[in-house]
Amino acid sequence: MKRRNTPTKEAVLAVLSKSGKAMSQESIELEIDIAINRATIYRVLNRFCDDGVLHKIVAEDGIQYFALNNHAEKTIEHKHLHFRCVKCKAIECLHGEVNFSIPNGYLVEDVNCILTGVCKDCLNSKSKNKA
């Protein structure tokens, strides 16, 4: 079903596009430059997930993060790794499919894999500070 475009949808997509990384609803709300109800933002985010525009990442702390689906075919299931930096707290998608094996008799419908550590930006800034 074709959904109409609204200023809220445009604002949410603009914030996520500018960021280039996954963002929580709260961080998106802080970046939006127009007055929008928190519940409206949440509905828009979930509708974008339903439509394949975004995908949802649930971090180990239970917070939901949202990231743009950057593939041409929006209906492809989004099974890939995510990386959460312990220094800057950023969550980003790591390209490449997740390969795993499970015992017979199970059907995997979704994958939510989050690796934690120090991201390349924080590692680079740490090595520059030592120089």
PDB file of C-alpha atoms in Angstrom:
ATOM      1  CA  MET A   1       0.000   0.000   0.000  1.00  0.00           C
ATOM      2  CA  LYS A   2       1.353   3.412  -0.988  1.00  0.00           C
ATOM      3  CA  ARG A   3       1.630   5.717   2.006  1.00  0.00           C
ATOM      4  CA  ARG A   4       1.550   9.474   1.725  1.00  0.00           C
ATOM      5  CA  ASN A   5       4.635  11.483   2.473  1.00  0.00           C
ATOM      6  CA  THR A   6       4.501  13.733   5.548  1.00  0.00           C
ATOM      7  CA  PRO A   7       6.875  16.264   7.126  1.00  0.00           C
ATOM      8  CA  THR A   8       7.422  13.804   9.995  1.00  0.00           C
ATOM      9  CA  LYS A   9       8.473  11.013   7.639  1.00  0.00           C
ATOM     10  CA  GLU A  10      10.769  13.349   5.730  1.00  0.00           C
ATOM     11  CA  ALA A  11      12.336  14.628   8.963  1.00  0.00           C
ATOM     12  CA  VAL A  12      12.958  11.107  10.317  1.00  0.00           C
ATOM     13  CA  LEU A  13      14.531   9.938   7.057  1.00  0.00           C
ATOM     14  CA  ALA A  14      16.684  13.063   6.841  1.00  0.00           C
ATOM     15  CA  VAL A  15      18.081  12.501  10.336  1.00  0.00           C
ATOM     16  CA  LEU A  16      18.860   8.836   9.668  1.00  0.00           C
ATOM     17  CA  SER A  17      20.386   9.608   6.262  1.00  0.00           C
ATOM     18  CA  LYS A  18      22.602  12.317   7.720  1.00  0.00           C
ATOM     19  CA  SER A  19      23.756  10.071  10.572  1.00  0.00           C
ATOM     20  CA  GLY A  20      24.645   7.066   8.453  1.00  0.00           C
ATOM     21  CA  LYS A  21      24.380   4.885  11.570  1.00  0.00           C
ATOM     22  CA  ALA A  22      21.631   3.280  13.604  1.00  0.00           C
ATOM     23  CA  MET A  23      19.880   5.627  15.995  1.00  0.00           C
ATOM     24  CA  SER A  24      17.485   5.217  18.894  1.00  0.00           C
ATOM     25  CA  GLN A  25      14.070   6.860  18.805  1.00  0.00           C
ATOM     26  CA  GLU A  26      15.246   9.258  21.504  1.00  0.00           C
ATOM     27  CA  SER A  27      18.351  10.333  19.572  1.00  0.00           C
ATOM     28  CA  ILE A  28      16.281  10.799  16.395  1.00  0.00           C
ATOM     29  CA  GLU A  29      13.828  12.942  18.347  1.00  0.00           C
ATOM     30  CA  LEU A  30      16.678  15.155  19.585  1.00  0.00           C
ATOM     31  CA  GLU A  31      17.949  15.710  16.030  1.00  0.00           C
ATOM     32  CA  ILE A  32      14.616  16.521  14.367  1.00  0.00           C
ATOM     33  CA  ASP A  33      14.224  20.239  13.778  1.00  0.00           C
ATOM     34  CA  ILE A  34      10.408  20.358  13.784  1.00  0.00           C
ATOM     35  CA  ALA A  35       7.993  19.772  16.657  1.00  0.00           C
ATOM     36  CA  ILE A  36       6.819  16.155  16.520  1.00  0.00           C
ATOM     37  CA  ASN A  37       5.124  14.039  19.147  1.00  0.00           C
ATOM     38  CA  ARG A  38       7.293  11.186  20.491  1.00  0.00           C
ATOM     39  CA  ALA A  39       4.563   8.612  19.803  1.00  0.00           C
ATOM     40  CA  THR A  40       4.285   9.827  16.209  1.00  0.00           C
ATOM     41  CA  ILE A  41       8.013   9.355  15.662  1.00  0.00           C
ATOM     42  CA  TYR A  42       7.799   5.845  17.076  1.00  0.00           C
ATOM     43  CA  ARG A  43       4.832   4.987  14.808  1.00  0.00           C
ATOM     44  CA  VAL A  44       6.699   6.338  11.777  1.00  0.00           C
ATOM     45  CA  LEU A  45       9.806   4.306  12.645  1.00  0.00           C
ATOM     46  CA  ASN A  46       7.817   1.091  13.025  1.00  0.00           C
ATOM     47  CA  ARG A  47       5.871   1.751   9.817  1.00  0.00           C
ATOM     48  CA  PHE A  48       9.174   2.274   7.982  1.00  0.00           C
ATOM     49  CA  CYS A  49      10.320  -1.091   9.369  1.00  0.00           C
ATOM     50  CA  ASP A  50       7.099  -2.739   8.147  1.00  0.00           C
ATOM     51  CA  ASP A  51       7.633  -1.183   4.705  1.00  0.00           C
ATOM     52  CA  GLY A  52      11.280  -2.295   4.517  1.00  0.00           C
ATOM     53  CA  VAL A  53      12.740   1.228   4.571  1.00  0.00           C
ATOM     54  CA  LEU A  54      14.398   0.683   7.969  1.00  0.00           C
ATOM     55  CA  HIS A  55      15.391  -2.260  10.097  1.00  0.00           C
ATOM     56  CA  LYS A  56      15.303  -2.495  13.863  1.00  0.00           C
ATOM     57  CA  ILE A  57      18.222  -3.511  16.051  1.00  0.00           C
ATOM     58  CA  VAL A  58      17.578  -4.428  19.667  1.00  0.00           C
ATOM     59  CA  ALA A  59      20.766  -3.864  21.655  1.00  0.00           C
ATOM     60  CA  GLU A  60      21.816  -5.830  24.720  1.00  0.00           C
ATOM     61  CA  ASP A  61      20.449  -3.023  26.920  1.00  0.00           C
ATOM     62  CA  GLY A  62      16.973  -3.486  25.377  1.00  0.00           C
ATOM     63  CA  ILE A  63      17.023  -0.155  23.521  1.00  0.00           C
ATOM     64  CA  GLN A  64      15.732  -0.299  19.949  1.00  0.00           C
ATOM     65  CA  TYR A  65      17.844   1.312  17.241  1.00  0.00           C
ATOM     66  CA  PHE A  66      16.764   1.982  13.678  1.00  0.00           C
ATOM     67  CA  ALA A  67      18.918   1.968  10.550  1.00  0.00           C
ATOM     68  CA  LEU A  68      18.239   2.596   6.889  1.00  0.00           C
ATOM     69  CA  ASN A  69      18.114  -0.407   4.612  1.00  0.00           C
ATOM     70  CA  ASN A  70      20.768   0.505   2.083  1.00  0.00           C
ATOM     71  CA  HIS A  71      20.090  -2.205  -0.435  1.00  0.00           C
ATOM     72  CA  ALA A  72      18.281  -1.738  -3.715  1.00  0.00           C
ATOM     73  CA  GLU A  73      15.639  -4.399  -3.081  1.00  0.00           C
ATOM     74  CA  LYS A  74      13.715  -3.331   0.033  1.00  0.00           C
ATOM     75  CA  THR A  75      12.024  -6.707   0.468  1.00  0.00           C
ATOM     76  CA  ILE A  76      15.253  -8.645   1.073  1.00  0.00           C
ATOM     77  CA  GLU A  77      15.425  -9.965   4.608  1.00  0.00           C
ATOM     78  CA  HIS A  78      17.998  -7.966   6.507  1.00  0.00           C
ATOM     79  CA  LYS A  79      20.316 -10.537   8.099  1.00  0.00           C
ATOM     80  CA  HIS A  80      23.700  -9.063   8.905  1.00  0.00           C
ATOM     81  CA  LEU A  81      25.930  -8.226  11.848  1.00  0.00           C
ATOM     82  CA  HIS A  82      25.814  -4.998  13.823  1.00  0.00           C
ATOM     83  CA  PHE A  83      28.666  -3.459  15.789  1.00  0.00           C
ATOM     84  CA  ARG A  84      28.237  -1.410  18.966  1.00  0.00           C
ATOM     85  CA  CYS A  85      31.178   0.682  20.083  1.00  0.00           C
ATOM     86  CA  VAL A  86      31.793   0.637  23.838  1.00  0.00           C
ATOM     87  CA  LYS A  87      33.448   4.068  23.635  1.00  0.00           C
ATOM     88  CA  CYS A  88      31.177   6.252  21.471  1.00  0.00           C
ATOM     89  CA  LYS A  89      28.091   3.981  21.830  1.00  0.00           C
ATOM     90  CA  ALA A  90      27.428   4.087  18.062  1.00  0.00           C
ATOM     91  CA  ILE A  91      25.755   1.112  16.422  1.00  0.00           C
ATOM     92  CA  GLU A  92      26.444   0.439  12.783  1.00  0.00           C
ATOM     93  CA  CYS A  93      25.629  -2.234  10.238  1.00  0.00           C
ATOM     94  CA  LEU A  94      28.476  -4.453   9.097  1.00  0.00           C
ATOM     95  CA  HIS A  95      28.125  -5.514   5.495  1.00  0.00           C
ATOM     96  CA  GLY A  96      28.087  -9.147   4.595  1.00  0.00           C
ATOM     97  CA  GLU A  97      25.661 -11.915   5.388  1.00  0.00           C
ATOM     98  CA  VAL A  98      25.716 -13.791   8.675  1.00  0.00           C
ATOM     99  CA  ASN A  99      26.734 -17.433   8.257  1.00  0.00           C
ATOM    100  CA  PHE A 100      25.699 -19.853  10.968  1.00  0.00           C
ATOM    101  CA  SER A 101      24.517 -23.395  11.411  1.00  0.00           C
ATOM    102  CA  ILE A 102      21.803 -24.669  13.687  1.00  0.00           C
ATOM    103  CA  PRO A 103      20.586 -28.163  14.494  1.00  0.00           C
ATOM    104  CA  ASN A 104      18.032 -29.808  12.222  1.00  0.00           C
ATOM    105  CA  GLY A 105      14.420 -29.083  13.064  1.00  0.00           C
ATOM    106  CA  TYR A 106      14.780 -25.305  13.517  1.00  0.00           C
ATOM    107  CA  LEU A 107      13.709 -22.523  11.158  1.00  0.00           C
ATOM    108  CA  VAL A 108      15.455 -19.146  11.502  1.00  0.00           C
ATOM    109  CA  GLU A 109      13.125 -16.262  10.713  1.00  0.00           C
ATOM    110  CA  ASP A 110      15.251 -13.349  11.886  1.00  0.00           C
ATOM    111  CA  VAL A 111      18.781 -12.622  13.047  1.00  0.00           C
ATOM    112  CA  ASN A 112      19.820  -9.977  15.555  1.00  0.00           C
ATOM    113  CA  CYS A 113      23.583 -10.164  16.027  1.00  0.00           C
ATOM    114  CA  ILE A 114      25.465  -7.397  17.805  1.00  0.00           C
ATOM    115  CA  LEU A 115      29.213  -7.453  18.243  1.00  0.00           C
ATOM    116  CA  THR A 116      30.691  -5.076  20.810  1.00  0.00           C
ATOM    117  CA  GLY A 117      34.126  -3.510  20.966  1.00  0.00           C
ATOM    118  CA  VAL A 118      35.879  -0.352  19.818  1.00  0.00           C
ATOM    119  CA  CYS A 119      34.897   1.046  16.397  1.00  0.00           C
ATOM    120  CA  LYS A 120      37.403   2.096  13.741  1.00  0.00           C
ATOM    121  CA  ASP A 121      36.749   5.814  14.374  1.00  0.00           C
ATOM    122  CA  CYS A 122      37.531   5.505  18.082  1.00  0.00           C
ATOM    123  CA  LEU A 123      40.571   3.332  17.357  1.00  0.00           C
ATOM    124  CA  ASN A 124      41.859   5.880  14.828  1.00  0.00           C
ATOM    125  CA  SER A 125      41.330   8.818  17.179  1.00  0.00           C
ATOM    126  CA  LYS A 126      43.105   6.923  19.978  1.00  0.00           C
ATOM    127  CA  SER A 127      46.136   6.201  17.777  1.00  0.00           C
ATOM    128  CA  LYS A 128      46.221   9.854  16.563  1.00  0.00           C
ATOM    129  CA  ASN A 129      46.201  11.084  20.171  1.00  0.00           C
ATOM    130  CA  LYS A 130      49.272   8.941  20.935  1.00  0.00           C
ATOM    131  CA  ALA A 131      51.226  10.422  18.032  1.00  0.00           C
TER     132      ALA A 131
END
